[in-house]
GROMACS .gro file of C-alpha atoms in nm:
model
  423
    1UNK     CA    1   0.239   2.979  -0.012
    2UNK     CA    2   0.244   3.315  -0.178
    3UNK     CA    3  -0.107   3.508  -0.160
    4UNK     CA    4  -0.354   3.396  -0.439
    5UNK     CA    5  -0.703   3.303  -0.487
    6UNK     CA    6  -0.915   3.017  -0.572
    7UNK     CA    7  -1.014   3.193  -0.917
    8UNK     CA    8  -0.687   3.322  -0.983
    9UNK     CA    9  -0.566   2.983  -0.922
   10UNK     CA   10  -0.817   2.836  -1.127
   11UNK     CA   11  -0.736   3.037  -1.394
   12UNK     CA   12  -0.404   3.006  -1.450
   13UNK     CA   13  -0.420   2.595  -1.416
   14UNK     CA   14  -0.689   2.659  -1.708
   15UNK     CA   15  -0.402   2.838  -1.897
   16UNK     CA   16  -0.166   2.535  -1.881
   17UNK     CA   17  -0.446   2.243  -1.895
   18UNK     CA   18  -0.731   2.424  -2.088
   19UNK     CA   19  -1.083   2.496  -1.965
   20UNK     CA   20  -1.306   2.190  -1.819
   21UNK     CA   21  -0.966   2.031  -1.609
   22UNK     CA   22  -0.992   2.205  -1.297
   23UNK     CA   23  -1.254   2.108  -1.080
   24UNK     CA   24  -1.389   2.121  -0.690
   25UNK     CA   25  -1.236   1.771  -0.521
   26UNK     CA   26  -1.506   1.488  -0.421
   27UNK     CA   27  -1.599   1.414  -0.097
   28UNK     CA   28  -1.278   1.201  -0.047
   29UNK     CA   29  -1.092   1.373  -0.265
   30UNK     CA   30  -1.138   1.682  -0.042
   31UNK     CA   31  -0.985   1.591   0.281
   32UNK     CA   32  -0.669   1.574   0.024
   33UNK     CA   33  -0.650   1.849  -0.126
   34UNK     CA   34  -0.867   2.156  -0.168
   35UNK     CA   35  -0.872   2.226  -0.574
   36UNK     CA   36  -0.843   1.954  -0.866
   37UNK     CA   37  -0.651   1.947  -1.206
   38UNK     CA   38  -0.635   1.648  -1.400
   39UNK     CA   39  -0.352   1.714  -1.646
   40UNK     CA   40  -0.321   1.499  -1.981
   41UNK     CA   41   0.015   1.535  -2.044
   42UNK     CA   42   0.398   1.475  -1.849
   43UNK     CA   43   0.447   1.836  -1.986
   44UNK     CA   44   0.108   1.975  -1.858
   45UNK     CA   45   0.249   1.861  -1.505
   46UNK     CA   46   0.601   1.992  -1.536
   47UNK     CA   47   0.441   2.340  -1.646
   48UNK     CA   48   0.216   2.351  -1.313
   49UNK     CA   49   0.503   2.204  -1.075
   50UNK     CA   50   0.690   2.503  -1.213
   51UNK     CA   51   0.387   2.739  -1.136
   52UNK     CA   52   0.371   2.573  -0.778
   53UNK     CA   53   0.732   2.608  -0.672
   54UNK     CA   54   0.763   3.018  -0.806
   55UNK     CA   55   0.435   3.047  -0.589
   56UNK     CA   56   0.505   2.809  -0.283
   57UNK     CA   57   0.162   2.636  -0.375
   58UNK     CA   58   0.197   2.295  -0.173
   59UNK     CA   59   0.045   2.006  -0.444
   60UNK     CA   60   0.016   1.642  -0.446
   61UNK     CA   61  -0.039   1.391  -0.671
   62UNK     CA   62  -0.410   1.176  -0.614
   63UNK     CA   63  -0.529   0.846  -0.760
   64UNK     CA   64  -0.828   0.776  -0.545
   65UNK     CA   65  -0.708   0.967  -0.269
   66UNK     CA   66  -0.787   0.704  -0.007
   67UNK     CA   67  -0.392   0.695   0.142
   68UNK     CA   68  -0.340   1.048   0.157
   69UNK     CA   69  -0.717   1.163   0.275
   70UNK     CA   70  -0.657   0.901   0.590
   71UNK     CA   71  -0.362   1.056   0.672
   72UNK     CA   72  -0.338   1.440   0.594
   73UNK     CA   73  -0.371   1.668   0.889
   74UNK     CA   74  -0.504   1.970   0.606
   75UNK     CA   75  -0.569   1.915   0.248
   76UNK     CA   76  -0.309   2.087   0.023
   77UNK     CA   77  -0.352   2.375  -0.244
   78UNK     CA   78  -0.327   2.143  -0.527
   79UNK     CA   79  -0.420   1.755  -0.607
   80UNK     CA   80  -0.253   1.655  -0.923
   81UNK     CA   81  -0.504   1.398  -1.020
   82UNK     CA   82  -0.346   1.139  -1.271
   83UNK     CA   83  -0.682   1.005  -1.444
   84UNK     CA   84  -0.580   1.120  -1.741
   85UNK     CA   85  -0.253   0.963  -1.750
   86UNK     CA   86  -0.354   0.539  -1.760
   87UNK     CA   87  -0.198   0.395  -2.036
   88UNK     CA   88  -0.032   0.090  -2.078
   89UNK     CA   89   0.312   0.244  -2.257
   90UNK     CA   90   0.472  -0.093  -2.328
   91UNK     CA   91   0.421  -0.480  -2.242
   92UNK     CA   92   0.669  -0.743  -2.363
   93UNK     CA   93   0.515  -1.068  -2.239
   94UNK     CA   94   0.817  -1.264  -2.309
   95UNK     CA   95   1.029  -1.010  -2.142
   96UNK     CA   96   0.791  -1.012  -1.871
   97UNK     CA   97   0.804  -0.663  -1.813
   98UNK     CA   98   0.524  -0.382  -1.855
   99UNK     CA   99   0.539  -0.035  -1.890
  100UNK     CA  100   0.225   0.193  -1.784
  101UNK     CA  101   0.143   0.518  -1.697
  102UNK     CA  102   0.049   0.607  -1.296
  103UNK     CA  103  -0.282   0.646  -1.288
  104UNK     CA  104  -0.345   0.330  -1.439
  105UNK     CA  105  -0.496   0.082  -1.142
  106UNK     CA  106  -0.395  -0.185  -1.089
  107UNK     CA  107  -0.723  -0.401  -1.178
  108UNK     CA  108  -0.708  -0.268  -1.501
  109UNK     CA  109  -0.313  -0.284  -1.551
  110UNK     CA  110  -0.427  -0.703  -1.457
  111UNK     CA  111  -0.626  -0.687  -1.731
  112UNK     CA  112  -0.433  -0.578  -1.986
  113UNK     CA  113  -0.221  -0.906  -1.912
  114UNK     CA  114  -0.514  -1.158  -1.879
  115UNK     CA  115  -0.463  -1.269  -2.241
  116UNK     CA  116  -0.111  -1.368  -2.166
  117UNK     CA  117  -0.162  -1.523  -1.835
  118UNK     CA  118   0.069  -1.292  -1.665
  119UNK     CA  119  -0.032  -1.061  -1.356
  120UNK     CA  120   0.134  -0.808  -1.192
  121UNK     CA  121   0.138  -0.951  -0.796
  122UNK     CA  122   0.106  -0.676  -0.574
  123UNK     CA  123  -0.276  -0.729  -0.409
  124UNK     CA  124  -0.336  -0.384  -0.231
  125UNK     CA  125  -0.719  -0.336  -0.083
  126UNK     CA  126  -0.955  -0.258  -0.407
  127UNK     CA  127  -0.694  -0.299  -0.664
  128UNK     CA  128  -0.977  -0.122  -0.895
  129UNK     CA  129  -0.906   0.219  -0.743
  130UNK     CA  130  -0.539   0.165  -0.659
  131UNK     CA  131  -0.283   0.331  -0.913
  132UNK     CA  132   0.022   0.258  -0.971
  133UNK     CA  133   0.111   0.641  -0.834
  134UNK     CA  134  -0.032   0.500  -0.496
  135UNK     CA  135   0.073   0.179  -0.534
  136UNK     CA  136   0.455   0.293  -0.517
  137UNK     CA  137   0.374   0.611  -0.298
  138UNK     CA  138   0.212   0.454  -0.033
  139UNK     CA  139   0.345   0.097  -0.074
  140UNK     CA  140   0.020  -0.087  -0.059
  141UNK     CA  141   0.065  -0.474  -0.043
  142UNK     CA  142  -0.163  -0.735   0.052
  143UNK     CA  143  -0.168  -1.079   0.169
  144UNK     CA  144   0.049  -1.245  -0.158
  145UNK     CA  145   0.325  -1.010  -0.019
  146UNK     CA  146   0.417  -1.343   0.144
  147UNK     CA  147   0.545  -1.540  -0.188
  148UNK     CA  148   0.539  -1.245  -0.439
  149UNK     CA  149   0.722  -0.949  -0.271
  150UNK     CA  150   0.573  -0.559  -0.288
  151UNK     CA  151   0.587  -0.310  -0.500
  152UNK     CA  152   0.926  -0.229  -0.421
  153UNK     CA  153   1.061  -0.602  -0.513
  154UNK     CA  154   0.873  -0.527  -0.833
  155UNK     CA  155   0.974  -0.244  -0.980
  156UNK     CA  156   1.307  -0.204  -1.204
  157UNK     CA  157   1.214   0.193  -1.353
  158UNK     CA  158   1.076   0.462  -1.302
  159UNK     CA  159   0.977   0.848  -1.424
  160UNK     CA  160   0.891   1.139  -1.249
  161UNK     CA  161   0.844   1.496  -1.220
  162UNK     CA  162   1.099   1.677  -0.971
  163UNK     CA  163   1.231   2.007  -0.873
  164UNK     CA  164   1.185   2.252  -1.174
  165UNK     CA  165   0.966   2.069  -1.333
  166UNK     CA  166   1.198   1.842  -1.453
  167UNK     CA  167   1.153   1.483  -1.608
  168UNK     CA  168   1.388   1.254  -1.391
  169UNK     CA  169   1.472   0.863  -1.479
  170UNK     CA  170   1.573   0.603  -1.315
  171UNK     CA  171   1.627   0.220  -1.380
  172UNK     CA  172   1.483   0.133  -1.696
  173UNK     CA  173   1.293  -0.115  -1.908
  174UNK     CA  174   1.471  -0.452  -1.879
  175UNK     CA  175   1.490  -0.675  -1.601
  176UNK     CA  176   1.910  -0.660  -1.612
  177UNK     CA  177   1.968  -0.291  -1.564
  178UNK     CA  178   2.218  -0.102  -1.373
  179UNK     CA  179   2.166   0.256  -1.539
  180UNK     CA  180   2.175   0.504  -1.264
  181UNK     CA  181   2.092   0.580  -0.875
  182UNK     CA  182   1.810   0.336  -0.738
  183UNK     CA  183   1.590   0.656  -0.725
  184UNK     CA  184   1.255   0.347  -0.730
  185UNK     CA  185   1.300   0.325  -0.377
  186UNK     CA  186   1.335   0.635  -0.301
  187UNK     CA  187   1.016   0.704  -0.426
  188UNK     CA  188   0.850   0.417  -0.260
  189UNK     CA  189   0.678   0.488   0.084
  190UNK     CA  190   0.767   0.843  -0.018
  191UNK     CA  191   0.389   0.953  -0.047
  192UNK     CA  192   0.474   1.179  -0.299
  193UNK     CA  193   0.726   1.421  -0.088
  194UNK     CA  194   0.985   1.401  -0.343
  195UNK     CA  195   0.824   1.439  -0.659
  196UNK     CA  196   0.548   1.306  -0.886
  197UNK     CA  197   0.564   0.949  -1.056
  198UNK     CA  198   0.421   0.989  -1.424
  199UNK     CA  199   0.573   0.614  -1.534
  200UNK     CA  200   0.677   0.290  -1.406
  201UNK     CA  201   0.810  -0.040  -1.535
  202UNK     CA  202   0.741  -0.343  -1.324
  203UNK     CA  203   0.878  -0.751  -1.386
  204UNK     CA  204   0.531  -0.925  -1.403
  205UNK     CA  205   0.450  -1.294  -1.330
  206UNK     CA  206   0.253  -1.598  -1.459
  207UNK     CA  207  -0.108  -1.654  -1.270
  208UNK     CA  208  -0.075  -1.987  -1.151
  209UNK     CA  209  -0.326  -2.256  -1.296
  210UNK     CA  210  -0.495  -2.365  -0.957
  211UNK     CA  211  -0.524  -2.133  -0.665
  212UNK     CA  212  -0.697  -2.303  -0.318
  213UNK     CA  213  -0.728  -2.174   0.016
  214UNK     CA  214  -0.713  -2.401   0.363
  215UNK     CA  215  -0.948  -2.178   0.628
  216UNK     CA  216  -0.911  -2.324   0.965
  217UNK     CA  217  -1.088  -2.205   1.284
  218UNK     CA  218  -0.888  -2.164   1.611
  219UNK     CA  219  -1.021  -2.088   1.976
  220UNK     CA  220  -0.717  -1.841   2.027
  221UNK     CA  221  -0.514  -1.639   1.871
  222UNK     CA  222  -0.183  -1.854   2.025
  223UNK     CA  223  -0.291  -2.159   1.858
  224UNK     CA  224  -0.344  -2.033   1.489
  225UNK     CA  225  -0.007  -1.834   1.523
  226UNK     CA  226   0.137  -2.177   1.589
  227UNK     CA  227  -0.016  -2.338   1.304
  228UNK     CA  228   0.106  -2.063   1.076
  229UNK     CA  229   0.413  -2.091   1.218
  230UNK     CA  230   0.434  -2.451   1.093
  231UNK     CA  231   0.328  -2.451   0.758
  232UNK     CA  232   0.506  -2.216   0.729
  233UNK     CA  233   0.792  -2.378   0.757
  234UNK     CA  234   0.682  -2.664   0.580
  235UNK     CA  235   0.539  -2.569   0.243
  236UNK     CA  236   0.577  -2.295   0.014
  237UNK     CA  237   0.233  -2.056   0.067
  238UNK     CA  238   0.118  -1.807  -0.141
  239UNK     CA  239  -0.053  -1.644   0.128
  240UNK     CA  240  -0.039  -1.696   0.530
  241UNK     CA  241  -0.299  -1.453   0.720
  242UNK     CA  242  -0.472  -1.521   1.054
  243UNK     CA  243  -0.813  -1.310   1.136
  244UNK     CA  244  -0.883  -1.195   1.482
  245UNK     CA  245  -1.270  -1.286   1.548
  246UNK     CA  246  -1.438  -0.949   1.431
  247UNK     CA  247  -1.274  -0.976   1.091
  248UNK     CA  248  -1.332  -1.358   1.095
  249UNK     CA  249  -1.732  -1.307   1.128
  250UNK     CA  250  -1.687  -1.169   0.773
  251UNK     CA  251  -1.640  -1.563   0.648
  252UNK     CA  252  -1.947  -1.635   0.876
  253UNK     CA  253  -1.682  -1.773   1.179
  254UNK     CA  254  -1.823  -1.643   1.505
  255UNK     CA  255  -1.597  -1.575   1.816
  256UNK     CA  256  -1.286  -1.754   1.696
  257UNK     CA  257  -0.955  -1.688   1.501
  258UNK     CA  258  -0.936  -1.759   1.148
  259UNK     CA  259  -0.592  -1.925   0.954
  260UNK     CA  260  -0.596  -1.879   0.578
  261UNK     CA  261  -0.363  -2.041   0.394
  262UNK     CA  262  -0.351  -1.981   0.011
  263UNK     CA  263  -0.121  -2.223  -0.257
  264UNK     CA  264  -0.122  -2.217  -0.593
  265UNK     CA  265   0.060  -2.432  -0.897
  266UNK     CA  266  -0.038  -2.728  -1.058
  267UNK     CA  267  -0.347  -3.006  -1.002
  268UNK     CA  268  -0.026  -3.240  -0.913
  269UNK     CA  269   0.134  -2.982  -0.665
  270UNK     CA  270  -0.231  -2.874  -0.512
  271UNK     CA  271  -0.308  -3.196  -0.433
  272UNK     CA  272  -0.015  -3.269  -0.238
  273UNK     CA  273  -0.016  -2.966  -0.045
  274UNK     CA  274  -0.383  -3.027   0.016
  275UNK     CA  275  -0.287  -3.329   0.208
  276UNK     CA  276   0.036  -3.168   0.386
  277UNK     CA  277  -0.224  -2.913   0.529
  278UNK     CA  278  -0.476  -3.172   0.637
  279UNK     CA  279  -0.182  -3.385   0.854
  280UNK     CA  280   0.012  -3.065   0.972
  281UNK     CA  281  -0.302  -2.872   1.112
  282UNK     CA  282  -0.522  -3.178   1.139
  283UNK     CA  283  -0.894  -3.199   0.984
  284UNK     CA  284  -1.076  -2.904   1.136
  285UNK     CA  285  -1.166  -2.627   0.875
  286UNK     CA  286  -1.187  -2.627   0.517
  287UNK     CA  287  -0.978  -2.618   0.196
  288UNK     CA  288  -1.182  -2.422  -0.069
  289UNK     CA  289  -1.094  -2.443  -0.449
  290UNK     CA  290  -1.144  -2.245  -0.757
  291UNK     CA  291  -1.390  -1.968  -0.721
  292UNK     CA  292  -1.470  -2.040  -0.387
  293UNK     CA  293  -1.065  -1.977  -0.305
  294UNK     CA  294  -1.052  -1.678  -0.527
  295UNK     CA  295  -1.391  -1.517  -0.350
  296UNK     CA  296  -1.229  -1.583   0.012
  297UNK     CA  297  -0.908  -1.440  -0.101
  298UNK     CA  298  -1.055  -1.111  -0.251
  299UNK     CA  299  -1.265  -1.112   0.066
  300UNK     CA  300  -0.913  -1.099   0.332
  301UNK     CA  301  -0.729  -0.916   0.067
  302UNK     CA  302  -1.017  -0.607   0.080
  303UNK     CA  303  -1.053  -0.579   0.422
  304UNK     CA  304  -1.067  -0.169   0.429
  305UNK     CA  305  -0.878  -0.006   0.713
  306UNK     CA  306  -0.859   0.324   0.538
  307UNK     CA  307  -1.242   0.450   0.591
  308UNK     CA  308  -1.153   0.345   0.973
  309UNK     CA  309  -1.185   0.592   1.236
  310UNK     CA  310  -0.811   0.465   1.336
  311UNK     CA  311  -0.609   0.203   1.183
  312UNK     CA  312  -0.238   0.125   1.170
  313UNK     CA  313  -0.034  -0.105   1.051
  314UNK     CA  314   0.276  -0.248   1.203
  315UNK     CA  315   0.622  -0.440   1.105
  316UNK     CA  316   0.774  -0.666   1.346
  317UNK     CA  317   1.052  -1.005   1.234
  318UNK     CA  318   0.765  -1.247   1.180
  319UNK     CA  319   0.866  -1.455   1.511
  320UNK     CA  320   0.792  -1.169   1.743
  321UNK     CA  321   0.444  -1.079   1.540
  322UNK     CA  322   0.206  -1.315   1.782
  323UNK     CA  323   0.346  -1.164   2.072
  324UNK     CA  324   0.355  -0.774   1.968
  325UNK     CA  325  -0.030  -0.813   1.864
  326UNK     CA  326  -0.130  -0.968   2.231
  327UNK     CA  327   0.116  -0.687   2.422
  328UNK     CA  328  -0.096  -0.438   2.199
  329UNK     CA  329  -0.394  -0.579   2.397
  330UNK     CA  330  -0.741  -0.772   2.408
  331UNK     CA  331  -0.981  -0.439   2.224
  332UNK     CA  332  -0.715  -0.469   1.911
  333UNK     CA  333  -0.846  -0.662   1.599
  334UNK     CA  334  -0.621  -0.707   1.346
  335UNK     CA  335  -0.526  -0.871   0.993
  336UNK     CA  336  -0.197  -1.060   1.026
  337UNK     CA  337   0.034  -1.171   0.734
  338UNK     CA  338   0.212  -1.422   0.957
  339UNK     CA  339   0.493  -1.541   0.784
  340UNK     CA  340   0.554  -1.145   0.683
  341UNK     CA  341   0.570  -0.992   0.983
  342UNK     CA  342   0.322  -0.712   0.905
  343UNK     CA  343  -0.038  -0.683   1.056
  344UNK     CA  344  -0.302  -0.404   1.021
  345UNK     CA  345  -0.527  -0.340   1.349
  346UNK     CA  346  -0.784  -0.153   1.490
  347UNK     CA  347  -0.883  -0.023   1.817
  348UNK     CA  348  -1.249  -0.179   1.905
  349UNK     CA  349  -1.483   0.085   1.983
  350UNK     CA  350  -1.466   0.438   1.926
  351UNK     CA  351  -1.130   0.661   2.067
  352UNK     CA  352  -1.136   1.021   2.180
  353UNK     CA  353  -0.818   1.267   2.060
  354UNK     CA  354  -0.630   1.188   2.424
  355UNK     CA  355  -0.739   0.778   2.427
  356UNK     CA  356  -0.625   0.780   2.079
  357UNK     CA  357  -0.279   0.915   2.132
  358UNK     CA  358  -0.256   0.721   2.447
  359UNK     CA  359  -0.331   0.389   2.209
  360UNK     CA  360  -0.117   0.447   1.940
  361UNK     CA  361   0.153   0.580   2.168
  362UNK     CA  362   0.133   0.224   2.357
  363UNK     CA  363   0.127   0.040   1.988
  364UNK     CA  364   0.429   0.227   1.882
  365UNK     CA  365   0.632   0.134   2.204
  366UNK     CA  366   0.535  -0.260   2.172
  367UNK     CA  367   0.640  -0.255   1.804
  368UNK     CA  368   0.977  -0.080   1.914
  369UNK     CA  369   1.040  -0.322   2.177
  370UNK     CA  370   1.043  -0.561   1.925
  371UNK     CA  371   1.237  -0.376   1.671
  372UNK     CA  372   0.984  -0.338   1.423
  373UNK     CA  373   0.770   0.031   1.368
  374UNK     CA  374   0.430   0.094   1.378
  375UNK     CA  375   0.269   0.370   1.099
  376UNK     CA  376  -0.100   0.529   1.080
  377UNK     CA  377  -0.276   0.417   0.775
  378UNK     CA  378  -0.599   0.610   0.871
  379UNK     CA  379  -0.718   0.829   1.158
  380UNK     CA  380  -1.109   1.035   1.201
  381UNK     CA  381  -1.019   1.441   1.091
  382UNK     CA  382  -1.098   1.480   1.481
  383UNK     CA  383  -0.810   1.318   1.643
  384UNK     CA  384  -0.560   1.358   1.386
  385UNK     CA  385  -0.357   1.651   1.513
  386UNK     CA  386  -0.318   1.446   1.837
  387UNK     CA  387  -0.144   1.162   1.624
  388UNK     CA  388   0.154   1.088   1.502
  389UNK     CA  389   0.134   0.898   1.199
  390UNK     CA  390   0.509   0.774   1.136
  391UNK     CA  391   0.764   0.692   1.367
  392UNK     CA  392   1.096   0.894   1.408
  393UNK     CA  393   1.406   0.735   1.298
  394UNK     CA  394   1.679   0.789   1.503
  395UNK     CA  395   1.892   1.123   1.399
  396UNK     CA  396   2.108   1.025   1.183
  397UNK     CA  397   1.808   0.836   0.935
  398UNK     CA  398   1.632   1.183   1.012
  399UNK     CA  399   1.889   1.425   0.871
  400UNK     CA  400   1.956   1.173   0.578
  401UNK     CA  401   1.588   1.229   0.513
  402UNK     CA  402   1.592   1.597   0.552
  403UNK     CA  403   1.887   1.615   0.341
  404UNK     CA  404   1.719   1.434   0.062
  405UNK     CA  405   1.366   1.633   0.072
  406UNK     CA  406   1.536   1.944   0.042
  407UNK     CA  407   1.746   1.841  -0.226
  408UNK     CA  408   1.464   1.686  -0.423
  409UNK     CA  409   1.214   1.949  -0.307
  410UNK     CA  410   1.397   2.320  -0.219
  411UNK     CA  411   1.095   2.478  -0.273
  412UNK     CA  412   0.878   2.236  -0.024
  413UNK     CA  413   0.579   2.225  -0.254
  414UNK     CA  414   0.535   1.807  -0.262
  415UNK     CA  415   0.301   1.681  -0.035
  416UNK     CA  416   0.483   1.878   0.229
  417UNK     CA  417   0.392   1.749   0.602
  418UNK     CA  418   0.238   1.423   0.554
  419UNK     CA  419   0.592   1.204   0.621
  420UNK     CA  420   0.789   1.080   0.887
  421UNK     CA  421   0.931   1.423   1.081
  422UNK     CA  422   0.670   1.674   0.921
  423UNK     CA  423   0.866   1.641   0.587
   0.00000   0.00000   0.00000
C-alpha cells in the first residue's frame, strides 16, 4: 500500500462520500478492518475502489463483520461497510424472484416477503445481522440447507464492483436465464477477494403452513447417526441435525446426543410423518409443534461458532460424516447436518497456538481421508498466525485460482490474504 495517513485517508473518502461517512470501526468491526466508510451509492464505491487500486489500499466489504473478523490474520486499510445500501430493488411474488441490495439482512429481506408467504431459505446463524454481501461471500447456510439448498442453489444474478471500479453483471432477473459467464459462483465462498457485491437476485419459496420438529435423545453419538441415517432415507426432512451433549444441554438434555428432525407441509402431510417418526425411531423424545418447533429450530439454527476461540467447519459425503467426527476425537463437540454432510465443531477447552495447529492439522487430515475439506470459521487473534484457515487444493485448482484473482483483482486490493493460498 502506497504511504498515506489515517487523516489523509480520511479525507479524501470524505471527498467521495461527504463528511459524517467515515468513521473508527466497532469493536468487531475492528479486527476487520482498521477505518470505516459507509458509502450510499454503487458509484460512491466504484469512485473509492478506484482510489484504492491507484494507492494499493487493501479494502473489504463488511456487513456485520462477524465472518471476516473470525478469520483475518490483520484488519485491512479499508471496510466498505454496505449499511447504506439495503433496499429491496424489486420483488415479483408470482415470479418468485426478489431483487435487493447487499447489505440488506436477511431477517429483514424475510420480512419484506411475509405478506406474500414467501421466504427466502437460506438460515445462516442470526439472520438479523447476516447480509446478503455475507451471505454469498462467506456462504453461510444453516440446518434447512438439507431440503432448501444454499445460497449458491439460490441465486440466478448478480452485481458487483470489480477491477477499475467497474459495474460487472452477471445472470439476471428471471429464473430462465442464460445471459453470460456464471460469475454467482464465483463470487460465492469468495469472501470478497474478487470484488464487491452491491446486488443480487435470488428464486424465493413459499413458507410452509405447519413446521414441527421430532427431538430425540440418544446415549451415543453412533446410535442417533443411525437414526438419521434412516429417516433419512425414509421421509422427506426439512432439517436433519444431531447435537453432541454440550450443545444438547442448550434444549435442557444433559450428557446425551440430541436428533432433530424438522418437516413441514400440510396438517394432512404432518400428521403422517408424525407417525413415520414415532415407528422408525420408536417413542423416546418428543415431536414439538408450532411455536414450540419454530423456538427449537431458531435455537440449533443460532448456535454461534464465530465468537469461538476456534471453530471449523467441515464437508465430508454424508455416509462418512459419523465416522470423520469420532476419528476427530472424544474433546470435539459439534453441530451435524446429517443428511448434508457438513458439521461445525469445536475443540473442548481452551488451545494454545502449537495445540491448536496440532488440532486442526489432525481435523484437516481426517476430513481428507475421507475426501471432504475442513475450513476455519473462527480462531482467538492469538493463535491465528499458527492456523491455516482453508485447505490447499491440489495445483492445478491453485493456479486456476491464482489465475482468476489476478485477473479480477491486478491491483490485489480485495480482501487480499484471507482465502485459500494467501489470495
Amino acid at each position: 500500500m502506497a504511504a498515506t495517513t489515517s487523516s489523509n485517508l480520511a479525507n479524501r473518502l470524505d471527498s467521495i462520500v461527504g463528511a459524517g461517512r467515515v468513521r473508527a470501526p466497532t469493536d468487531a468491526e475492528a479486527r476487520a478492518a482498521k477505518m470505516i466508510v459507509e458509502p450510499a451509492s454503487v458509484e460512491e464505491i466504484c469512485e473509492i475502489v478506484r482510489m484504492c487500486e491507484a494507492d494499493r489500499i487493501v479494502l473489504a466489504p463488511i456487513g456485520a463483520a462477524r465472518s471476516l473478523a473470525g478469520i483475518r490474520r490483520s484488519p485491512v486499510a479499508l471496510g466498505i461497510s454496505m449499511a447504506r445500501l439495503a433496499r429491496v430493488v424489486a420483488y415479483e411474488p408470482y415470479d418468485m424472484t426478489i431483487v435487493a441490495e447487499s447489505g440488506i439482512t436477511v431477517g429483514t429481506l424475510n420480512a419484506a416477503m411475509t405478506g406474500a408467504r414467501q421466504r427466502l431459505p437460506v438460515d445462516p446463524c442470526g439472520p438479523g445481522m447476516t447480509t446478503l454481501g455475507s451471505l454469498i461471500g462467506a456462504a453461510h447456510s444453516g440446518p434447512l440447507r438439507l431440503s432448501e439448498g444454499t445460497s449458491r442453489d439460490l441465486l440466478i444474478g448478480v452485481r458487483f464492483v470489480g477491477h477499475g471500479g467497474s459495474l460487472v453483471h452477471g445472470g439476471g432477473r428471471v429464473v430462465k436465464n442464460v445471459a453470460g459467464y456464471d460469475l454467482m459462483k464465483l463470487m460465492g465462498g469468495a469472501f470478497g477477494t474478487l470484488g464487491i457485491v452491491t446486488e443480487a437476485t435470488f428464486k424465493v419459496r413459499p413458507i410452509p403452513s405447519d413446521y414441527c420438529l421430532a427431538v430425540v435423545p440418544y446415549a451415543r453419538g453412533f446410535e442417533a447417526f443411525g437414526a438419521a441415517c434412516i429417516l433419512n432415507d425414509s421421509l422427506p426432512l426439512s432439517n436433519l441435525d444431531i447435537l453432541s451433549p454440550a450443545f444438547a444441554a442448550h434444549f435442557n438434555y444433559t450428557s446425551q446426543y440430541l436428533l432433530l428432525a424438522g418437516f413441514s407441509g400440510s396438517p394432512l402431510e404432518i400428521g403422517y410423518q408424525a407417525e413415520r417418526i414415532r415407528d422408525l425411531v420408536g417413542v423416546r423424545g418428543e415431536i414439538l409443534s408450532a411455536d414450540g418447533a419454530l423456538r427449537s429450530y431458531e435455537l440449533l439454527r443460532d448456535i454461534d461458532f464465530h465468537s469461538a476461540p476456534l471453530a471449523a467447519q467441515i464437508a465430508v459425503p454424508p455416509a462418512f460424516l459419523a465416522r470423520v467426527l469420532e476419528t476427530c476425537g472424544n474433546d470435539v463437540e459439534f453441530r451435524a447436518h446429517a443428511g448434508s454432510g457438513v458439521a461445525q465443531i469445536i475443540p473442548a477447552g481452551k488451545h494454545s497456538a502449537e495445540a491448536s495447529a496440532e488440532t486442526v492439522a489432525r481435523w484437516r487430515e481426517v476430513a481428507r481421508s475421507a475426501r471432504g475439506n475442513l475450513r476455519l470459521i473462527a480462531a482467538a487473534p492469538a493463535i491465528r498466525d499458527s492456523l491455516e484457515f482453508f485447505d490447499t487444493p491440489n495445483d492445478g485448482a491453485l493456479a486456476l485460482m491464482r489465475r482468476l484473482k489476478s485477473a479480477f483483482d491486478p491491483a490485489g486490493i480485495f480482501n487480499s490474504g484471507c482465502f485459500v493460498g494467501g489470495i
